[in-house]
Amino acid sequence: MAEVAPRGPDSGTRERLDALRARPRRPGEASFFWYEAEFRREAVKVLPGEYAAHAEDVLIMTVLGSCIACCLHDPGARVGGMNHFMLPGDRGAGGRYGAFAMGALIDALVRLGARPEALQAKVFGGARLLGGTDGAGVGERNTRFVLDYLGRARIPVVSQDVLDVVARKLAFLPVNGR
């Protein structure tokens, strides 16, 4: 069986990437766009402390350890997004903290037409990568924070892959929530 080589970006893809890169960004909004050959589509990388929200067929990606990524999606509006935060709570202003990261993502989705009451969540991360027996490590605290936050906001968690001792590579499609 012959192996199919991934196709590279065509001129339309390059133009779309240029347009995505040229858009104005809010503080904390992810801005690293590229062509992801494995998925054959444009992608944006969400770094710690950042978020991305789209109503377009753009792949949103990140890599997690003890950090949390919350993916929110409004199926009716066909918009979604992802954040990536490092610490629970709201001890600081900025996307590294859970409360700020969640608020920034929800606000961005509402600006794109999402209805807060229609949002669904998928939660990932919170791993214990360094071991130890210190009780509730940062991964556990991050996980507890995001699940409590979503519960208070009445946003149902439809999927989660949290805790354990493994890092995760995450790819999210905002228009369909997969």
mmCIF file with all atom_site columns, C-alpha atoms in Angstrom:
data_model
loop_
_atom_site.group_PDB
_atom_site.id
_atom_site.type_symbol
_atom_site.label_atom_id
_atom_site.label_alt_id
_atom_site.label_comp_id
_atom_site.label_asym_id
_atom_site.label_entity_id
_atom_site.label_seq_id
_atom_site.pdbx_PDB_ins_code
_atom_site.Cartn_x
_atom_site.Cartn_y
_atom_site.Cartn_z
_atom_site.occupancy
_atom_site.B_iso_or_equiv
_atom_site.pdbx_formal_charge
_atom_site.auth_seq_id
_atom_site.auth_comp_id
_atom_site.auth_asym_id
_atom_site.auth_atom_id
_atom_site.pdbx_PDB_model_num
ATOM 1   C CA . MET A 1 1   ? 0.000   0.000  0.000  1.00 0.00 ? 1   MET A CA 1
ATOM 2   C CA . ALA A 1 2   ? 1.480   3.326  -1.046 1.00 0.00 ? 2   ALA A CA 1
ATOM 3   C CA . GLU A 1 3   ? 1.835   5.986  1.618  1.00 0.00 ? 3   GLU A CA 1
ATOM 4   C CA . VAL A 1 4   ? 0.218   9.326  0.781  1.00 0.00 ? 4   VAL A CA 1
ATOM 5   C CA . ALA A 1 5   ? 2.454   12.283 1.421  1.00 0.00 ? 5   ALA A CA 1
ATOM 6   C CA . PRO A 1 6   ? 0.771   15.193 3.213  1.00 0.00 ? 6   PRO A CA 1
ATOM 7   C CA . ARG A 1 7   ? 0.022   17.983 0.812  1.00 0.00 ? 7   ARG A CA 1
ATOM 8   C CA . GLY A 1 8   ? 1.577   21.319 1.507  1.00 0.00 ? 8   GLY A CA 1
ATOM 9   C CA . PRO A 1 9   ? -0.226  24.613 1.717  1.00 0.00 ? 9   PRO A CA 1
ATOM 10  C CA . ASP A 1 10  ? -1.535  26.011 -1.553 1.00 0.00 ? 10  ASP A CA 1
ATOM 11  C CA . SER A 1 11  ? -1.718  29.709 -2.414 1.00 0.00 ? 11  SER A CA 1
ATOM 12  C CA . GLY A 1 12  ? -5.215  29.965 -0.863 1.00 0.00 ? 12  GLY A CA 1
ATOM 13  C CA . THR A 1 13  ? -3.899  28.543 2.387  1.00 0.00 ? 13  THR A CA 1
ATOM 14  C CA . ARG A 1 14  ? -0.978  30.961 2.393  1.00 0.00 ? 14  ARG A CA 1
ATOM 15  C CA . GLU A 1 15  ? -3.387  33.865 1.843  1.00 0.00 ? 15  GLU A CA 1
ATOM 16  C CA . ARG A 1 16  ? -5.621  32.649 4.663  1.00 0.00 ? 16  ARG A CA 1
ATOM 17  C CA . LEU A 1 17  ? -2.626  32.345 7.001  1.00 0.00 ? 17  LEU A CA 1
ATOM 18  C CA . ASP A 1 18  ? -1.545  35.872 6.086  1.00 0.00 ? 18  ASP A CA 1
ATOM 19  C CA . ALA A 1 19  ? -5.067  37.137 6.842  1.00 0.00 ? 19  ALA A CA 1
ATOM 20  C CA . LEU A 1 20  ? -5.174  35.307 10.206 1.00 0.00 ? 20  LEU A CA 1
ATOM 21  C CA . ARG A 1 21  ? -1.763  36.693 11.174 1.00 0.00 ? 21  ARG A CA 1
ATOM 22  C CA . ALA A 1 22  ? -2.736  40.251 10.162 1.00 0.00 ? 22  ALA A CA 1
ATOM 23  C CA . ARG A 1 23  ? -5.826  40.474 12.378 1.00 0.00 ? 23  ARG A CA 1
ATOM 24  C CA . PRO A 1 24  ? -5.569  42.713 15.425 1.00 0.00 ? 24  PRO A CA 1
ATOM 25  C CA . ARG A 1 25  ? -5.140  40.778 18.675 1.00 0.00 ? 25  ARG A CA 1
ATOM 26  C CA . ARG A 1 26  ? -6.326  41.432 22.204 1.00 0.00 ? 26  ARG A CA 1
ATOM 27  C CA . PRO A 1 27  ? -3.842  40.964 25.067 1.00 0.00 ? 27  PRO A CA 1
ATOM 28  C CA . GLY A 1 28  ? -3.327  37.260 25.685 1.00 0.00 ? 28  GLY A CA 1
ATOM 29  C CA . GLU A 1 29  ? -4.812  36.170 22.367 1.00 0.00 ? 29  GLU A CA 1
ATOM 30  C CA . ALA A 1 30  ? -2.735  33.520 20.574 1.00 0.00 ? 30  ALA A CA 1
ATOM 31  C CA . SER A 1 31  ? -1.027  34.705 17.408 1.00 0.00 ? 31  SER A CA 1
ATOM 32  C CA . PHE A 1 32  ? 1.289   31.908 16.197 1.00 0.00 ? 32  PHE A CA 1
ATOM 33  C CA . PHE A 1 33  ? -0.367  30.560 13.022 1.00 0.00 ? 33  PHE A CA 1
ATOM 34  C CA . TRP A 1 34  ? 1.036   27.908 10.694 1.00 0.00 ? 34  TRP A CA 1
ATOM 35  C CA . TYR A 1 35  ? -0.014  25.166 8.293  1.00 0.00 ? 35  TYR A CA 1
ATOM 36  C CA . GLU A 1 36  ? -0.370  21.891 10.219 1.00 0.00 ? 36  GLU A CA 1
ATOM 37  C CA . ALA A 1 37  ? 0.503   19.174 7.680  1.00 0.00 ? 37  ALA A CA 1
ATOM 38  C CA . GLU A 1 38  ? -0.745  16.245 9.793  1.00 0.00 ? 38  GLU A CA 1
ATOM 39  C CA . PHE A 1 39  ? -4.261  17.714 9.940  1.00 0.00 ? 39  PHE A CA 1
ATOM 40  C CA . ARG A 1 40  ? -4.017  19.461 6.549  1.00 0.00 ? 40  ARG A CA 1
ATOM 41  C CA . ARG A 1 41  ? -5.313  22.805 7.797  1.00 0.00 ? 41  ARG A CA 1
ATOM 42  C CA . GLU A 1 42  ? -4.321  26.116 9.288  1.00 0.00 ? 42  GLU A CA 1
ATOM 43  C CA . ALA A 1 43  ? -3.564  26.034 13.007 1.00 0.00 ? 43  ALA A CA 1
ATOM 44  C CA . VAL A 1 44  ? -2.877  28.378 15.898 1.00 0.00 ? 44  VAL A CA 1
ATOM 45  C CA . LYS A 1 45  ? -0.693  27.474 18.887 1.00 0.00 ? 45  LYS A CA 1
ATOM 46  C CA . VAL A 1 46  ? -1.958  28.472 22.334 1.00 0.00 ? 46  VAL A CA 1
ATOM 47  C CA . LEU A 1 47  ? 0.966   29.017 24.702 1.00 0.00 ? 47  LEU A CA 1
ATOM 48  C CA . PRO A 1 48  ? 0.665   29.151 28.516 1.00 0.00 ? 48  PRO A CA 1
ATOM 49  C CA . GLY A 1 49  ? -1.310  32.256 29.461 1.00 0.00 ? 49  GLY A CA 1
ATOM 50  C CA . GLU A 1 50  ? -2.975  32.565 26.048 1.00 0.00 ? 50  GLU A CA 1
ATOM 51  C CA . TYR A 1 51  ? -6.360  31.795 24.525 1.00 0.00 ? 51  TYR A CA 1
ATOM 52  C CA . ALA A 1 52  ? -7.795  31.450 21.024 1.00 0.00 ? 52  ALA A CA 1
ATOM 53  C CA . ALA A 1 53  ? -11.433 31.740 19.918 1.00 0.00 ? 53  ALA A CA 1
ATOM 54  C CA . HIS A 1 54  ? -12.674 31.211 16.363 1.00 0.00 ? 54  HIS A CA 1
ATOM 55  C CA . ALA A 1 55  ? -15.786 30.794 14.277 1.00 0.00 ? 55  ALA A CA 1
ATOM 56  C CA . GLU A 1 56  ? -13.648 29.411 11.465 1.00 0.00 ? 56  GLU A CA 1
ATOM 57  C CA . ASP A 1 57  ? -12.245 26.019 10.527 1.00 0.00 ? 57  ASP A CA 1
ATOM 58  C CA . VAL A 1 58  ? -8.881  26.671 12.235 1.00 0.00 ? 58  VAL A CA 1
ATOM 59  C CA . LEU A 1 59  ? -7.209  24.014 14.376 1.00 0.00 ? 59  LEU A CA 1
ATOM 60  C CA . ILE A 1 60  ? -6.333  25.214 17.897 1.00 0.00 ? 60  ILE A CA 1
ATOM 61  C CA . MET A 1 61  ? -3.407  23.348 19.488 1.00 0.00 ? 61  MET A CA 1
ATOM 62  C CA . THR A 1 62  ? -1.415  23.261 22.713 1.00 0.00 ? 62  THR A CA 1
ATOM 63  C CA . VAL A 1 63  ? 0.764   20.953 24.821 1.00 0.00 ? 63  VAL A CA 1
ATOM 64  C CA . LEU A 1 64  ? -0.028  20.411 28.512 1.00 0.00 ? 64  LEU A CA 1
ATOM 65  C CA . GLY A 1 65  ? 1.578   19.092 31.648 1.00 0.00 ? 65  GLY A CA 1
ATOM 66  C CA . SER A 1 66  ? 0.180   20.295 34.971 1.00 0.00 ? 66  SER A CA 1
ATOM 67  C CA . CYS A 1 67  ? -1.474  23.231 33.192 1.00 0.00 ? 67  CYS A CA 1
ATOM 68  C CA . ILE A 1 68  ? -5.122  23.121 32.175 1.00 0.00 ? 68  ILE A CA 1
ATOM 69  C CA . ALA A 1 69  ? -6.685  23.779 28.789 1.00 0.00 ? 69  ALA A CA 1
ATOM 70  C CA . CYS A 1 70  ? -10.417 24.390 28.761 1.00 0.00 ? 70  CYS A CA 1
ATOM 71  C CA . CYS A 1 71  ? -12.095 24.091 25.371 1.00 0.00 ? 71  CYS A CA 1
ATOM 72  C CA . LEU A 1 72  ? -15.483 25.806 25.155 1.00 0.00 ? 72  LEU A CA 1
ATOM 73  C CA . HIS A 1 73  ? -17.927 25.376 22.286 1.00 0.00 ? 73  HIS A CA 1
ATOM 74  C CA . ASP A 1 74  ? -21.389 26.711 21.406 1.00 0.00 ? 74  ASP A CA 1
ATOM 75  C CA . PRO A 1 75  ? -22.841 24.145 18.960 1.00 0.00 ? 75  PRO A CA 1
ATOM 76  C CA . GLY A 1 76  ? -25.633 26.448 17.776 1.00 0.00 ? 76  GLY A CA 1
ATOM 77  C CA . ALA A 1 77  ? -23.362 29.384 16.999 1.00 0.00 ? 77  ALA A CA 1
ATOM 78  C CA . ARG A 1 78  ? -20.586 27.062 15.721 1.00 0.00 ? 78  ARG A CA 1
ATOM 79  C CA . VAL A 1 79  ? -17.878 28.922 17.638 1.00 0.00 ? 79  VAL A CA 1
ATOM 80  C CA . GLY A 1 80  ? -15.315 27.630 20.061 1.00 0.00 ? 80  GLY A CA 1
ATOM 81  C CA . GLY A 1 81  ? -12.026 28.299 21.718 1.00 0.00 ? 81  GLY A CA 1
ATOM 82  C CA . MET A 1 82  ? -9.312  27.142 24.066 1.00 0.00 ? 82  MET A CA 1
ATOM 83  C CA . ASN A 1 83  ? -7.316  28.664 26.898 1.00 0.00 ? 83  ASN A CA 1
ATOM 84  C CA . HIS A 1 84  ? -4.157  27.414 28.599 1.00 0.00 ? 84  HIS A CA 1
ATOM 85  C CA . PHE A 1 85  ? -3.567  28.437 32.209 1.00 0.00 ? 85  PHE A CA 1
ATOM 86  C CA . MET A 1 86  ? -0.823  27.553 34.649 1.00 0.00 ? 86  MET A CA 1
ATOM 87  C CA . LEU A 1 87  ? -2.209  28.403 38.083 1.00 0.00 ? 87  LEU A CA 1
ATOM 88  C CA . PRO A 1 88  ? -5.628  28.142 39.720 1.00 0.00 ? 88  PRO A CA 1
ATOM 89  C CA . GLY A 1 89  ? -7.612  31.077 41.021 1.00 0.00 ? 89  GLY A CA 1
ATOM 90  C CA . ASP A 1 90  ? -7.341  34.779 40.437 1.00 0.00 ? 90  ASP A CA 1
ATOM 91  C CA . ARG A 1 91  ? -4.237  35.830 42.365 1.00 0.00 ? 91  ARG A CA 1
ATOM 92  C CA . GLY A 1 92  ? -2.971  37.814 39.407 1.00 0.00 ? 92  GLY A CA 1
ATOM 93  C CA . ALA A 1 93  ? -4.160  39.620 36.378 1.00 0.00 ? 93  ALA A CA 1
ATOM 94  C CA . GLY A 1 94  ? -3.233  37.693 33.278 1.00 0.00 ? 94  GLY A CA 1
ATOM 95  C CA . GLY A 1 95  ? -3.968  34.525 31.422 1.00 0.00 ? 95  GLY A CA 1
ATOM 96  C CA . ARG A 1 96  ? -1.630  32.436 33.526 1.00 0.00 ? 96  ARG A CA 1
ATOM 97  C CA . TYR A 1 97  ? -4.332  32.414 36.221 1.00 0.00 ? 97  TYR A CA 1
ATOM 98  C CA . GLY A 1 98  ? -7.482  30.337 35.853 1.00 0.00 ? 98  GLY A CA 1
ATOM 99  C CA . ALA A 1 99  ? -10.152 32.951 36.628 1.00 0.00 ? 99  ALA A CA 1
ATOM 100 C CA . PHE A 1 100 ? -8.666  35.470 34.200 1.00 0.00 ? 100 PHE A CA 1
ATOM 101 C CA . ALA A 1 101 ? -8.148  32.808 31.505 1.00 0.00 ? 101 ALA A CA 1
ATOM 102 C CA . MET A 1 102 ? -11.729 31.542 31.790 1.00 0.00 ? 102 MET A CA 1
ATOM 103 C CA . GLY A 1 103 ? -13.190 35.054 31.701 1.00 0.00 ? 103 GLY A CA 1
ATOM 104 C CA . ALA A 1 104 ? -11.078 36.038 28.682 1.00 0.00 ? 104 ALA A CA 1
ATOM 105 C CA . LEU A 1 105 ? -12.136 32.952 26.729 1.00 0.00 ? 105 LEU A CA 1
ATOM 106 C CA . ILE A 1 106 ? -15.843 33.325 27.535 1.00 0.00 ? 106 ILE A CA 1
ATOM 107 C CA . ASP A 1 107 ? -15.754 37.045 26.625 1.00 0.00 ? 107 ASP A CA 1
ATOM 108 C CA . ALA A 1 108 ? -14.050 36.264 23.298 1.00 0.00 ? 108 ALA A CA 1
ATOM 109 C CA . LEU A 1 109 ? -16.641 33.607 22.463 1.00 0.00 ? 109 LEU A CA 1
ATOM 110 C CA . VAL A 1 110 ? -19.551 35.938 23.295 1.00 0.00 ? 110 VAL A CA 1
ATOM 111 C CA . ARG A 1 111 ? -18.032 38.562 20.958 1.00 0.00 ? 111 ARG A CA 1
ATOM 112 C CA . LEU A 1 112 ? -18.134 35.875 18.230 1.00 0.00 ? 112 LEU A CA 1
ATOM 113 C CA . GLY A 1 113 ? -21.818 35.144 18.853 1.00 0.00 ? 113 GLY A CA 1
ATOM 114 C CA . ALA A 1 114 ? -21.749 32.390 21.488 1.00 0.00 ? 114 ALA A CA 1
ATOM 115 C CA . ARG A 1 115 ? -24.469 32.331 24.118 1.00 0.00 ? 115 ARG A CA 1
ATOM 116 C CA . PRO A 1 116 ? -23.069 31.641 27.612 1.00 0.00 ? 116 PRO A CA 1
ATOM 117 C CA . GLU A 1 117 ? -25.986 29.331 28.442 1.00 0.00 ? 117 GLU A CA 1
ATOM 118 C CA . ALA A 1 118 ? -25.212 27.202 25.354 1.00 0.00 ? 118 ALA A CA 1
ATOM 119 C CA . LEU A 1 119 ? -21.503 26.658 26.072 1.00 0.00 ? 119 LEU A CA 1
ATOM 120 C CA . GLN A 1 120 ? -20.150 23.147 26.573 1.00 0.00 ? 120 GLN A CA 1
ATOM 121 C CA . ALA A 1 121 ? -16.713 22.396 28.028 1.00 0.00 ? 121 ALA A CA 1
ATOM 122 C CA . LYS A 1 122 ? -13.954 19.889 27.455 1.00 0.00 ? 122 LYS A CA 1
ATOM 123 C CA . VAL A 1 123 ? -11.153 19.952 30.041 1.00 0.00 ? 123 VAL A CA 1
ATOM 124 C CA . PHE A 1 124 ? -7.615  18.594 29.673 1.00 0.00 ? 124 PHE A CA 1
ATOM 125 C CA . GLY A 1 125 ? -4.351  18.552 31.606 1.00 0.00 ? 125 GLY A CA 1
ATOM 126 C CA . GLY A 1 126 ? -3.595  18.729 35.298 1.00 0.00 ? 126 GLY A CA 1
ATOM 127 C CA . ALA A 1 127 ? -0.926  16.028 35.171 1.00 0.00 ? 127 ALA A CA 1
ATOM 128 C CA . ARG A 1 128 ? 1.530   15.295 37.950 1.00 0.00 ? 128 ARG A CA 1
ATOM 129 C CA . LEU A 1 129 ? 4.739   15.172 35.949 1.00 0.00 ? 129 LEU A CA 1
ATOM 130 C CA . LEU A 1 130 ? 7.300   15.665 38.707 1.00 0.00 ? 130 LEU A CA 1
ATOM 131 C CA . GLY A 1 131 ? 5.994   13.017 41.126 1.00 0.00 ? 131 GLY A CA 1
ATOM 132 C CA . GLY A 1 132 ? 6.221   13.509 44.851 1.00 0.00 ? 132 GLY A CA 1
ATOM 133 C CA . THR A 1 133 ? 3.709   13.161 47.645 1.00 0.00 ? 133 THR A CA 1
ATOM 134 C CA . ASP A 1 134 ? 2.995   16.801 48.480 1.00 0.00 ? 134 ASP A CA 1
ATOM 135 C CA . GLY A 1 135 ? -0.774  16.266 48.685 1.00 0.00 ? 135 GLY A CA 1
ATOM 136 C CA . ALA A 1 136 ? -2.672  18.367 46.199 1.00 0.00 ? 136 ALA A CA 1
ATOM 137 C CA . GLY A 1 137 ? -0.111  19.371 43.576 1.00 0.00 ? 137 GLY A CA 1
ATOM 138 C CA . VAL A 1 138 ? -0.602  22.153 41.078 1.00 0.00 ? 138 VAL A CA 1
ATOM 139 C CA . GLY A 1 139 ? -2.207  19.803 38.538 1.00 0.00 ? 139 GLY A CA 1
ATOM 140 C CA . GLU A 1 140 ? -4.799  18.692 41.074 1.00 0.00 ? 140 GLU A CA 1
ATOM 141 C CA . ARG A 1 141 ? -5.453  22.286 42.169 1.00 0.00 ? 141 ARG A CA 1
ATOM 142 C CA . ASN A 1 142 ? -5.810  23.412 38.534 1.00 0.00 ? 142 ASN A CA 1
ATOM 143 C CA . THR A 1 143 ? -8.236  20.577 37.818 1.00 0.00 ? 143 THR A CA 1
ATOM 144 C CA . ARG A 1 144 ? -10.336 21.273 40.909 1.00 0.00 ? 144 ARG A CA 1
ATOM 145 C CA . PHE A 1 145 ? -10.399 24.996 40.096 1.00 0.00 ? 145 PHE A CA 1
ATOM 146 C CA . VAL A 1 146 ? -11.620 24.606 36.498 1.00 0.00 ? 146 VAL A CA 1
ATOM 147 C CA . LEU A 1 147 ? -14.267 22.010 37.344 1.00 0.00 ? 147 LEU A CA 1
ATOM 148 C CA . ASP A 1 148 ? -15.563 24.199 40.207 1.00 0.00 ? 148 ASP A CA 1
ATOM 149 C CA . TYR A 1 149 ? -15.542 27.293 37.970 1.00 0.00 ? 149 TYR A CA 1
ATOM 150 C CA . LEU A 1 150 ? -17.506 25.521 35.247 1.00 0.00 ? 150 LEU A CA 1
ATOM 151 C CA . GLY A 1 151 ? -19.967 24.177 37.805 1.00 0.00 ? 151 GLY A CA 1
ATOM 152 C CA . ARG A 1 152 ? -20.605 27.664 39.228 1.00 0.00 ? 152 ARG A CA 1
ATOM 153 C CA . ALA A 1 153 ? -20.993 29.040 35.682 1.00 0.00 ? 153 ALA A CA 1
ATOM 154 C CA . ARG A 1 154 ? -23.403 26.185 34.834 1.00 0.00 ? 154 ARG A CA 1
ATOM 155 C CA . ILE A 1 155 ? -21.301 25.146 31.853 1.00 0.00 ? 155 ILE A CA 1
ATOM 156 C CA . PRO A 1 156 ? -21.572 21.362 31.428 1.00 0.00 ? 156 PRO A CA 1
ATOM 157 C CA . VAL A 1 157 ? -18.358 19.365 31.081 1.00 0.00 ? 157 VAL A CA 1
ATOM 158 C CA . VAL A 1 158 ? -19.029 16.979 28.193 1.00 0.00 ? 158 VAL A CA 1
ATOM 159 C CA . SER A 1 159 ? -15.540 15.469 28.141 1.00 0.00 ? 159 SER A CA 1
ATOM 160 C CA . GLN A 1 160 ? -12.409 15.495 30.255 1.00 0.00 ? 160 GLN A CA 1
ATOM 161 C CA . ASP A 1 161 ? -8.963  13.933 30.315 1.00 0.00 ? 161 ASP A CA 1
ATOM 162 C CA . VAL A 1 162 ? -7.298  15.210 33.476 1.00 0.00 ? 162 VAL A CA 1
ATOM 163 C CA . LEU A 1 163 ? -4.780  14.246 36.150 1.00 0.00 ? 163 LEU A CA 1
ATOM 164 C CA . ASP A 1 164 ? -2.647  11.097 35.706 1.00 0.00 ? 164 ASP A CA 1
ATOM 165 C CA . VAL A 1 165 ? 1.112   11.327 35.083 1.00 0.00 ? 165 VAL A CA 1
ATOM 166 C CA . VAL A 1 166 ? 1.264   12.002 31.328 1.00 0.00 ? 166 VAL A CA 1
ATOM 167 C CA . ALA A 1 167 ? 1.650   15.122 29.243 1.00 0.00 ? 167 ALA A CA 1
ATOM 168 C CA . ARG A 1 168 ? -0.902  15.769 26.506 1.00 0.00 ? 168 ARG A CA 1
ATOM 169 C CA . LYS A 1 169 ? -0.869  17.221 23.007 1.00 0.00 ? 169 LYS A CA 1
ATOM 170 C CA . LEU A 1 170 ? -4.254  18.753 22.297 1.00 0.00 ? 170 LEU A CA 1
ATOM 171 C CA . ALA A 1 171 ? -5.897  19.658 18.987 1.00 0.00 ? 171 ALA A CA 1
ATOM 172 C CA . PHE A 1 172 ? -9.375  21.282 18.984 1.00 0.00 ? 172 PHE A CA 1
ATOM 173 C CA . LEU A 1 173 ? -11.683 22.232 16.136 1.00 0.00 ? 173 LEU A CA 1
ATOM 174 C CA . PRO A 1 174 ? -13.722 25.231 17.305 1.00 0.00 ? 174 PRO A CA 1
ATOM 175 C CA . VAL A 1 175 ? -16.574 25.109 14.753 1.00 0.00 ? 175 VAL A CA 1
ATOM 176 C CA . ASN A 1 176 ? -17.665 21.576 15.633 1.00 0.00 ? 176 ASN A CA 1
ATOM 177 C CA . GLY A 1 177 ? -16.195 21.112 19.126 1.00 0.00 ? 177 GLY A CA 1
ATOM 178 C CA . ARG A 1 178 ? -14.178 17.999 18.257 1.00 0.00 ? 178 ARG A CA 1
#
